[in-house]
Short mmCIF file of C-alpha atoms in Angstrom, two decimals:
data_model
loop_
_atom_site.label_atom_id
_atom_site.label_comp_id
_atom_site.label_asym_id
_atom_site.label_seq_id
_atom_site.Cartn_x
_atom_site.Cartn_y
_atom_site.Cartn_z
CA MET A 404 20.34 -63.69 -16.27
CA ASN A 405 20.18 -60.05 -17.46
CA THR A 406 22.61 -59.95 -20.21
CA SER A 407 23.33 -56.19 -19.52
CA HIS A 408 24.82 -57.16 -16.33
CA HIS A 409 27.26 -59.87 -17.97
CA PRO A 410 30.92 -59.01 -17.49
CA THR A 411 31.22 -59.15 -21.40
CA MET A 412 29.08 -55.77 -21.53
CA TRP A 413 32.16 -54.24 -19.76
CA ILE A 414 33.98 -54.01 -22.81
CA LYS A 415 31.29 -52.83 -25.04
CA GLY A 416 32.04 -49.95 -27.36
CA GLN A 417 35.62 -49.55 -25.62
CA LYS A 418 37.28 -49.36 -29.04
CA SER A 419 34.86 -47.34 -31.08
CA ALA A 420 30.94 -47.04 -31.76
CA SER A 421 31.18 -47.98 -35.37
CA LEU A 422 28.91 -50.97 -34.72
CA SER A 423 26.91 -49.42 -32.05
CA GLY A 424 23.20 -50.36 -32.32
CA LYS A 425 23.84 -53.42 -34.48
CA THR A 426 22.77 -56.77 -33.83
CA ILE A 427 25.28 -59.67 -35.33
CA VAL A 428 24.48 -63.21 -35.56
CA LEU A 429 27.98 -64.98 -35.38
CA ALA A 430 27.43 -68.54 -36.85
CA VAL A 431 30.31 -71.05 -36.19
CA THR A 432 30.84 -74.22 -38.28
CA GLY A 433 33.40 -77.05 -37.61
CA SER A 434 36.72 -75.86 -38.90
CA ILE A 435 39.65 -75.54 -36.39
CA GLY A 436 39.31 -71.70 -37.47
CA ALA A 437 36.54 -71.74 -34.83
CA VAL A 438 39.12 -71.41 -32.07
CA ARG A 439 39.59 -67.80 -33.30
CA VAL A 440 35.90 -66.85 -32.95
CA ILE A 441 36.18 -65.91 -29.06
CA GLU A 442 38.31 -63.12 -29.68
CA LEU A 443 36.53 -62.30 -32.78
CA ALA A 444 32.99 -61.94 -30.97
CA ARG A 445 35.07 -59.56 -28.37
CA GLU A 446 36.33 -57.58 -31.06
CA LEU A 447 32.99 -56.78 -32.53
CA ILE A 448 31.56 -55.98 -29.21
CA ARG A 449 34.39 -53.70 -28.48
CA ASN A 450 33.08 -51.81 -31.49
CA GLY A 451 29.82 -51.35 -29.97
CA ALA A 452 27.97 -54.49 -31.47
CA ASP A 453 25.52 -56.99 -29.67
CA VAL A 454 26.52 -60.37 -30.84
CA TYR A 455 24.71 -63.77 -30.63
CA GLY A 456 26.24 -66.97 -31.27
CA VAL A 457 25.01 -69.93 -33.23
CA MET A 458 26.93 -73.40 -33.58
CA SER A 459 26.68 -76.41 -35.71
CA GLU A 460 27.08 -79.83 -33.91
CA ALA A 461 30.58 -80.10 -35.63
CA ALA A 462 31.49 -76.75 -34.41
CA GLN A 463 31.03 -77.83 -30.70
CA HIS A 464 33.61 -80.68 -31.15
CA ILE A 465 36.02 -77.62 -31.79
CA ILE A 466 35.12 -75.01 -28.98
CA HIS A 467 32.75 -75.63 -26.13
CA LYS A 468 29.46 -73.41 -26.43
CA ASP A 469 30.16 -72.01 -22.98
CA ALA A 470 33.17 -70.09 -24.41
CA LEU A 471 31.14 -68.61 -27.02
CA HIS A 472 28.46 -67.80 -24.23
CA TYR A 473 31.02 -66.19 -22.15
CA ALA A 474 32.46 -64.19 -25.20
CA THR A 475 29.11 -62.81 -26.39
CA GLY A 476 27.21 -62.53 -22.93
CA HIS A 477 24.28 -64.49 -24.49
CA GLU A 478 23.28 -68.05 -24.58
CA VAL A 479 24.43 -69.96 -27.65
CA ILE A 480 21.81 -71.40 -30.09
CA THR A 481 22.79 -75.16 -30.69
CA ASP A 482 19.32 -76.22 -31.52
CA LEU A 483 16.18 -74.62 -33.07
CA ALA A 484 13.37 -74.69 -30.63
CA GLY A 485 10.01 -73.18 -29.86
CA GLU A 486 11.42 -69.59 -30.18
CA VAL A 487 11.82 -70.14 -33.88
CA GLU A 488 15.33 -68.53 -33.39
CA HIS A 489 16.27 -68.30 -36.92
CA VAL A 490 13.16 -66.37 -37.80
CA LYS A 491 13.44 -64.47 -34.67
CA PHE A 492 16.88 -63.21 -35.81
CA CYS A 493 17.19 -63.49 -39.65
CA GLY A 494 13.62 -63.69 -40.70
CA ALA A 495 11.86 -60.78 -42.77
CA GLU A 496 11.24 -58.71 -39.54
CA GLY A 497 14.00 -60.22 -37.56
CA CYS A 498 16.16 -58.28 -35.08
CA ALA A 499 19.71 -59.21 -36.80
CA ASP A 500 21.34 -56.68 -38.89
CA LEU A 501 23.88 -59.15 -40.18
CA LEU A 502 24.59 -62.86 -40.41
CA LEU A 503 28.28 -63.55 -40.02
CA ILE A 504 29.27 -67.09 -40.75
CA ALA A 505 32.84 -67.47 -39.28
CA PRO A 506 34.58 -69.67 -39.94
CA ALA A 507 32.66 -71.29 -43.06
CA THR A 508 33.59 -74.92 -44.03
CA ALA A 509 33.51 -76.11 -47.53
CA ASN A 510 30.50 -78.27 -46.38
CA THR A 511 28.46 -75.26 -45.15
CA ILE A 512 29.27 -73.29 -48.04
CA GLY A 513 28.07 -75.96 -50.41
CA LYS A 514 24.76 -76.32 -48.49
CA MET A 515 24.14 -72.66 -48.67
CA ALA A 516 24.69 -72.76 -52.43
CA VAL A 517 21.84 -75.32 -52.97
CA GLY A 518 19.51 -74.17 -50.09
CA VAL A 519 20.15 -77.04 -47.74
CA ASP A 520 19.59 -76.22 -44.22
CA ASP A 521 20.14 -79.33 -41.86
CA THR A 522 22.05 -77.58 -39.10
CA PRO A 523 21.32 -74.41 -37.07
CA VAL A 524 23.85 -72.29 -38.97
CA THR A 525 22.71 -73.26 -42.58
CA THR A 526 19.05 -72.74 -41.30
CA PHE A 527 19.89 -69.36 -40.24
CA ALA A 528 21.69 -68.92 -43.63
CA THR A 529 18.68 -69.97 -45.61
CA THR A 530 16.45 -67.50 -43.58
CA ALA A 531 18.75 -64.73 -43.81
CA ILE A 532 19.21 -65.07 -47.57
CA GLY A 533 15.38 -65.27 -48.21
CA SER A 534 14.95 -62.29 -46.04
CA GLY A 535 17.59 -60.14 -47.60
CA ILE A 536 19.53 -59.69 -44.54
CA PRO A 537 23.20 -59.09 -45.26
CA VAL A 538 25.49 -62.30 -45.01
CA ILE A 539 29.19 -62.15 -44.68
CA ILE A 540 31.04 -65.54 -45.10
CA VAL A 541 34.63 -66.31 -43.90
CA PRO A 542 35.93 -69.59 -45.43
CA ALA A 543 38.44 -71.71 -43.58
CA MET A 544 39.51 -75.13 -44.61
CA HIS A 545 42.45 -76.86 -46.21
CA ASN A 546 43.68 -75.47 -49.42
CA SER A 547 42.92 -78.63 -51.60
CA MET A 548 39.42 -78.31 -50.61
CA TYR A 549 39.08 -74.58 -51.12
CA GLU A 550 40.47 -75.22 -54.71
CA HIS A 551 38.08 -77.81 -55.42
CA PRO A 552 36.01 -76.63 -58.64
CA ALA A 553 32.70 -77.38 -56.98
CA VAL A 554 33.71 -75.14 -54.00
CA MET A 555 34.94 -72.32 -56.35
CA GLU A 556 31.48 -72.40 -58.33
CA ASN A 557 29.51 -72.47 -54.91
CA ILE A 558 31.56 -69.27 -53.78
CA ASP A 559 30.90 -67.59 -57.12
CA LYS A 560 27.23 -68.49 -56.86
CA LEU A 561 26.80 -67.04 -53.58
CA LYS A 562 28.70 -63.94 -54.59
CA GLY A 563 26.22 -63.53 -57.24
CA TRP A 564 23.68 -63.10 -54.62
CA ASP A 565 25.37 -60.17 -53.28
CA ILE A 566 26.90 -62.27 -50.32
CA SER A 567 30.24 -60.83 -49.14
CA PHE A 568 33.30 -63.07 -48.56
CA VAL A 569 36.37 -62.16 -46.33
CA GLY A 570 39.56 -64.27 -46.93
CA PRO A 571 40.77 -66.82 -46.73
CA HIS A 572 44.33 -66.17 -46.31
CA LEU A 573 46.47 -68.77 -48.29
CA SER A 574 49.29 -70.00 -46.11
CA GLU A 575 51.07 -73.36 -45.40
CA GLY A 576 48.71 -75.26 -47.63
CA ILE A 577 45.67 -74.10 -45.74
CA ALA A 578 43.07 -71.41 -46.64
CA LYS A 579 43.25 -69.86 -43.18
CA ILE A 580 40.40 -67.73 -41.58
CA ALA A 581 41.06 -64.20 -42.30
CA SER A 582 42.34 -61.87 -39.53
CA ASN A 583 39.92 -60.52 -37.16
CA GLU A 584 40.99 -56.76 -38.12
CA GLN A 585 39.98 -57.69 -41.76
CA ILE A 586 36.70 -59.53 -40.77
CA VAL A 587 35.61 -56.44 -38.37
CA LEU A 588 36.51 -54.17 -40.96
CA ALA A 589 34.13 -55.92 -43.48
CA VAL A 590 31.39 -56.03 -41.10
CA GLU A 591 31.73 -52.25 -40.66
CA ARG A 592 31.67 -51.50 -44.30
CA VAL A 593 28.55 -53.80 -45.00
CA LEU A 594 26.64 -52.19 -41.95
CA GLY A 595 28.05 -48.65 -42.52
CA SER A 596 25.59 -45.93 -44.22
CA SER A 597 27.36 -42.74 -45.45
CA VAL A 598 27.33 -40.18 -48.44
CA LEU A 599 30.97 -41.53 -48.90
CA PHE A 600 29.54 -44.81 -50.28
CA GLY A 601 30.95 -45.37 -53.80
CA LYS A 602 33.06 -42.38 -53.84
CA LYS A 603 36.64 -42.75 -55.26
CA VAL A 604 39.06 -41.59 -52.63
CA LEU A 605 42.86 -41.26 -53.20
CA ILE A 606 44.96 -40.99 -50.09
CA THR A 607 48.73 -40.23 -49.79
CA SER A 608 50.10 -41.37 -46.53
CA GLY A 609 53.22 -41.48 -44.46
CA ALA A 610 56.85 -40.40 -45.05
CA THR A 611 58.76 -40.33 -48.24
CA ALA A 612 62.31 -41.07 -48.46
CA GLU A 613 65.21 -39.64 -50.52
CA SER A 614 68.16 -41.75 -51.58
CA ILE A 615 71.66 -40.53 -50.66
CA ASP A 616 73.59 -43.49 -52.02
CA PRO A 617 72.34 -47.21 -52.68
CA ILE A 618 72.19 -47.66 -48.86
CA ARG A 619 71.37 -44.25 -47.32
CA ILE A 620 68.35 -42.37 -47.27
CA ILE A 621 66.73 -39.05 -45.76
CA THR A 622 63.19 -39.25 -44.38
CA ASN A 623 61.22 -37.88 -41.65
CA ARG A 624 59.33 -39.16 -38.53
CA SER A 625 55.83 -39.81 -39.85
CA SER A 626 54.80 -43.22 -39.18
CA GLY A 627 51.82 -43.27 -41.63
CA THR A 628 49.41 -44.00 -39.01
CA THR A 629 47.08 -41.03 -39.66
CA GLY A 630 47.08 -42.02 -43.32
CA ARG A 631 46.28 -45.63 -42.34
CA GLU A 632 43.33 -44.75 -40.08
CA ILE A 633 41.85 -42.44 -42.74
CA ALA A 634 42.02 -45.19 -45.15
CA LEU A 635 40.35 -47.65 -42.85
CA GLU A 636 37.55 -45.07 -41.86
CA PHE A 637 36.70 -43.94 -45.43
CA TYR A 638 36.67 -47.87 -46.41
CA ARG A 639 34.32 -48.58 -43.47
CA ARG A 640 31.99 -45.77 -44.90
CA GLY A 641 31.55 -47.51 -48.26
CA ALA A 642 34.44 -45.43 -50.23
CA ASP A 643 36.51 -47.08 -52.92
CA VAL A 644 39.98 -46.43 -51.35
CA THR A 645 43.53 -46.22 -52.86
CA VAL A 646 46.67 -45.40 -50.89
CA VAL A 647 49.82 -44.03 -52.24
CA HIS A 648 52.45 -44.47 -49.62
CA LYS A 649 55.82 -46.37 -48.76
CA GLY A 650 54.38 -48.57 -46.25
CA LYS A 651 51.96 -51.70 -46.37
CA LEU A 652 48.66 -52.21 -45.36
CA ASP A 653 47.84 -55.51 -47.02
CA LEU A 654 44.10 -55.35 -46.28
CA ASP A 655 41.80 -56.87 -48.56
CA GLY A 656 39.64 -54.09 -50.48
CA ILE A 657 42.01 -51.38 -50.02
CA ARG A 658 44.28 -50.82 -53.16
CA GLU A 659 47.78 -49.74 -52.61
CA ILE A 660 50.38 -48.15 -54.78
CA LEU A 661 53.89 -48.37 -53.39
CA VAL A 662 56.28 -45.59 -53.67
CA GLU A 663 59.39 -44.34 -51.95
CA SER A 664 60.49 -40.84 -52.93
CA ALA A 665 58.68 -37.46 -53.32
CA GLY A 666 58.81 -37.52 -56.99
CA GLN A 667 57.59 -41.03 -57.17
CA MET A 668 54.60 -40.15 -54.96
CA VAL A 669 53.77 -36.94 -57.06
CA ASP A 670 54.00 -39.02 -60.23
CA ALA A 671 52.03 -41.90 -59.11
CA THR A 672 49.33 -39.72 -57.55
CA LEU A 673 48.97 -37.67 -60.83
CA LYS A 674 48.66 -40.82 -62.89
CA GLU A 675 46.24 -42.48 -60.49
CA LEU A 676 44.15 -39.47 -60.62
CA GLU A 677 43.39 -39.88 -64.35
CA HIS A 678 40.80 -42.66 -63.24
CA ASP A 679 38.19 -40.33 -62.28
CA TYR A 680 38.68 -39.76 -58.62
CA ASP A 681 36.26 -37.75 -56.40
CA MET A 682 38.70 -36.74 -53.83
CA LEU A 683 42.51 -36.52 -52.86
CA ILE A 684 43.29 -36.40 -49.13
CA SER A 685 47.17 -35.67 -48.97
CA ALA A 686 47.97 -36.90 -45.76
CA ALA A 687 51.47 -37.88 -46.56
CA ALA A 688 54.57 -36.12 -45.03
CA ILE A 689 56.26 -35.47 -48.23
CA SER A 690 59.90 -34.60 -48.45
CA ASP A 691 60.48 -30.88 -48.91
CA TYR A 692 64.24 -31.57 -50.27
CA THR A 693 65.96 -34.14 -52.12
CA ILE A 694 69.43 -34.76 -53.61
CA ASP A 695 71.09 -36.53 -56.52
CA ALA A 696 71.86 -39.70 -55.17
CA MET A 697 75.18 -41.14 -55.61
CA ASP A 698 75.63 -44.45 -57.68
CA ASP A 699 77.84 -45.87 -55.33
CA LYS A 700 77.94 -46.29 -51.50
CA ILE A 701 79.72 -43.13 -49.93
CA LYS A 702 82.57 -44.67 -47.90
CA SER A 703 82.54 -44.28 -44.16
CA GLY A 704 84.61 -42.07 -42.38
CA GLY A 705 85.28 -38.35 -42.70
CA ASP A 706 82.78 -35.37 -43.23
CA ILE A 707 80.59 -35.11 -46.40
CA SER A 708 78.63 -32.21 -47.71
CA LEU A 709 75.21 -32.68 -49.32
CA LYS A 710 73.55 -30.17 -51.75
CA PHE A 711 69.70 -30.24 -51.24
CA ARG A 712 67.19 -29.02 -53.96
CA SER A 713 63.55 -28.54 -53.45
CA THR A 714 61.18 -31.18 -54.29
CA ARG A 715 57.96 -30.71 -56.29
CA LYS A 716 54.48 -29.83 -54.66
CA LEU A 717 52.12 -32.48 -55.17
CA ILE A 718 49.09 -30.10 -54.03
CA ARG A 719 49.79 -27.50 -56.52
CA GLU A 720 50.55 -30.10 -59.54
CA VAL A 721 47.27 -31.73 -58.54
CA ARG A 722 45.12 -28.51 -58.38
CA ASP A 723 46.53 -27.42 -61.89
CA ALA A 724 45.92 -30.88 -63.32
CA TYR A 725 42.41 -31.53 -61.70
CA PRO A 726 40.83 -28.17 -60.85
CA TYR A 727 37.52 -29.60 -59.85
CA ILE A 728 38.51 -32.55 -57.56
CA SER A 729 37.88 -32.23 -53.98
CA LEU A 730 41.32 -31.69 -52.16
CA ILE A 731 42.06 -31.98 -48.64
CA GLY A 732 45.60 -30.97 -47.28
CA PHE A 733 47.39 -31.28 -44.13
CA LYS A 734 49.67 -28.55 -42.33
CA ALA A 735 52.20 -29.37 -39.91
CA GLU A 736 54.12 -26.84 -38.01
CA ALA A 737 56.35 -26.90 -34.95
CA TYR A 738 56.51 -24.92 -31.74
CA ILE A 739 53.91 -22.20 -32.41
CA SER A 740 50.64 -20.92 -30.93
CA GLU A 741 47.32 -22.28 -31.79
CA ASP A 742 46.08 -18.99 -33.40
CA GLU A 743 49.27 -18.93 -35.44
CA LEU A 744 48.92 -22.57 -36.51
CA ILE A 745 45.37 -21.99 -37.63
CA ALA A 746 46.31 -18.51 -39.42
CA ARG A 747 49.20 -20.40 -41.41
CA ALA A 748 46.87 -23.48 -42.28
CA LYS A 749 44.16 -21.03 -43.53
CA ASP A 750 46.96 -19.22 -45.65
CA SER A 751 47.96 -22.59 -46.98
CA MET A 752 44.47 -23.67 -47.96
CA LYS A 753 43.86 -20.32 -49.95
CA ASP A 754 47.13 -20.61 -51.61
CA ALA A 755 46.41 -24.20 -52.92
CA ASP A 756 42.75 -23.89 -53.37
CA LEU A 757 42.03 -26.55 -50.79
CA ASP A 758 38.48 -27.62 -49.76
CA MET A 759 39.65 -28.35 -46.20
CA VAL A 760 42.85 -28.40 -44.32
CA VAL A 761 43.91 -30.58 -41.32
CA ALA A 762 46.34 -28.44 -39.31
CA ASN A 763 48.57 -29.78 -36.26
CA GLU A 764 51.53 -28.50 -34.16
CA VAL A 765 53.94 -31.36 -34.21
CA GLY A 766 56.65 -30.01 -32.09
CA THR A 767 55.74 -31.93 -29.01
CA SER A 768 53.51 -34.80 -30.41
CA GLY A 769 51.68 -36.06 -33.51
CA MET A 770 54.47 -37.22 -35.87
CA GLY A 771 55.28 -40.72 -35.25
CA THR A 772 52.93 -40.95 -32.32
CA ILE A 773 49.62 -42.87 -31.55
CA ASP A 774 47.81 -39.67 -30.51
CA ASN A 775 47.61 -36.21 -32.09
CA ASP A 776 45.99 -33.11 -31.51
CA VAL A 777 44.52 -31.26 -34.75
CA TYR A 778 42.31 -28.64 -36.17
CA ILE A 779 39.97 -29.40 -38.88
CA ILE A 780 39.37 -26.39 -41.04
CA PRO A 781 36.54 -26.40 -43.96
CA ALA A 782 37.03 -23.68 -46.88
CA GLU A 783 33.24 -23.19 -46.92
CA ASN A 784 32.72 -21.05 -43.88
CA GLY A 785 32.31 -23.92 -41.64
CA GLU A 786 33.23 -24.22 -38.11
CA ILE A 787 36.77 -25.50 -36.95
CA THR A 788 36.58 -28.88 -35.43
CA HIS A 789 39.41 -29.47 -32.74
CA VAL A 790 40.08 -33.20 -32.11
CA SER A 791 42.41 -34.53 -29.63
CA GLY A 792 42.99 -38.15 -29.07
CA ASN A 793 44.03 -41.24 -30.96
CA LYS A 794 44.28 -41.00 -34.74
CA ARG A 795 41.37 -43.11 -35.43
CA LEU A 796 39.08 -40.53 -33.75
CA ILE A 797 40.76 -38.12 -35.78
CA ALA A 798 39.83 -40.00 -38.85
CA GLU A 799 36.34 -40.31 -37.87
CA ALA A 800 36.22 -36.54 -37.26
CA LEU A 801 37.58 -35.85 -40.57
CA ALA A 802 35.29 -38.03 -42.30
CA ASP A 803 32.37 -36.59 -40.46
CA ASN A 804 33.43 -33.15 -41.73
CA ILE A 805 33.85 -34.36 -45.41
CA GLU A 806 30.44 -36.02 -45.33
CA ASP A 807 28.95 -32.50 -44.20
CA MET A 808 30.90 -30.65 -47.00
CA LEU A 809 29.56 -33.12 -49.55
CA THR A 810 25.81 -33.12 -48.04
CA LYS A 811 25.88 -29.24 -48.21
CA ARG A 812 27.04 -29.20 -51.98
CA GLU A 813 24.50 -31.67 -52.82
CA LEU A 814 21.69 -29.44 -51.26
CA ASN A 815 22.99 -26.22 -52.94
CA VAL A 816 23.10 -28.25 -56.36
CA ASN A 817 19.41 -29.55 -55.76
#
């Protein structure tokens, strides 16, 4: 059967093209976490990958090989035959870009650590490691097994061979398989290639909140979706990412600093930038005004008056303290024309000495929504990029523009 006509191919690349052109071998072992790999395979395909399944005999007691065939659109390898499949995919000149072992049992991890290859999965692993093909392992087992000293030693040994691990998620006495989002993100990072690799990037995200009393706050409609998508995209491209925000990402690999008020965000950002960052992307909707909060709850009933005062301006303080850091700002306006929006954004960029600004008109959409319509404006006489659509696309376009900026600077230096 021509796999290009398999119904699974209809979803290929529908979410993104981040894994377009990549061939991933998804190796499944005999953990109950194997029930999750059907949707995992589909998520990889939705991001553009070609996925081929390999199963151990134990894995086939958990899910049927036909399910993985359906999920990937390709026949599943359960025995090694005349095609020498492990070499065809994971040999030195094999067609696979990555071996993803998900889930991986303690048994399989132990075999990999000592070079035993007595199942199709472990034979693929031995071949991939010997060929230098990237390998990602996603452990899943009972917690008592995971915490066995030998298992810990085996994991450390494999990490020493530059093999990546994702998870596990420890809960209910079980070292559970990581979420599909976390696994796909790790795959994107391992297979990505970008001038952002190794760059230290600090991102402010979402709304801040100013206390009125111990219960009440004043905030804004920002959901933090844009900042989240930027953090994910820069992580995919190999950057070392830290996010300062009021929300919670809870994703391995992305460091978070939790704050609430505008003042806390400014203080936390300035302190964090002491650690040699390459770039700050100020995507947060920071409160412009604050008040002196009451110590006790204001009694209900009757009118009250609140006296506001201006908050500190993060961008200005950062530029004063770190004159050479790459600084990306956001400019939000409401109910103005495109020309006026761009003009105001350029004025803000000049006043704050920004390297780039992202401008959006939020009167009708953008703040608190899934989609947005933005203009990415570079300071160095580049073309304005207009992006309309979901915020992942906007994050990708911003990363592309920043890559271009960094590449031009490298060329000028050399």
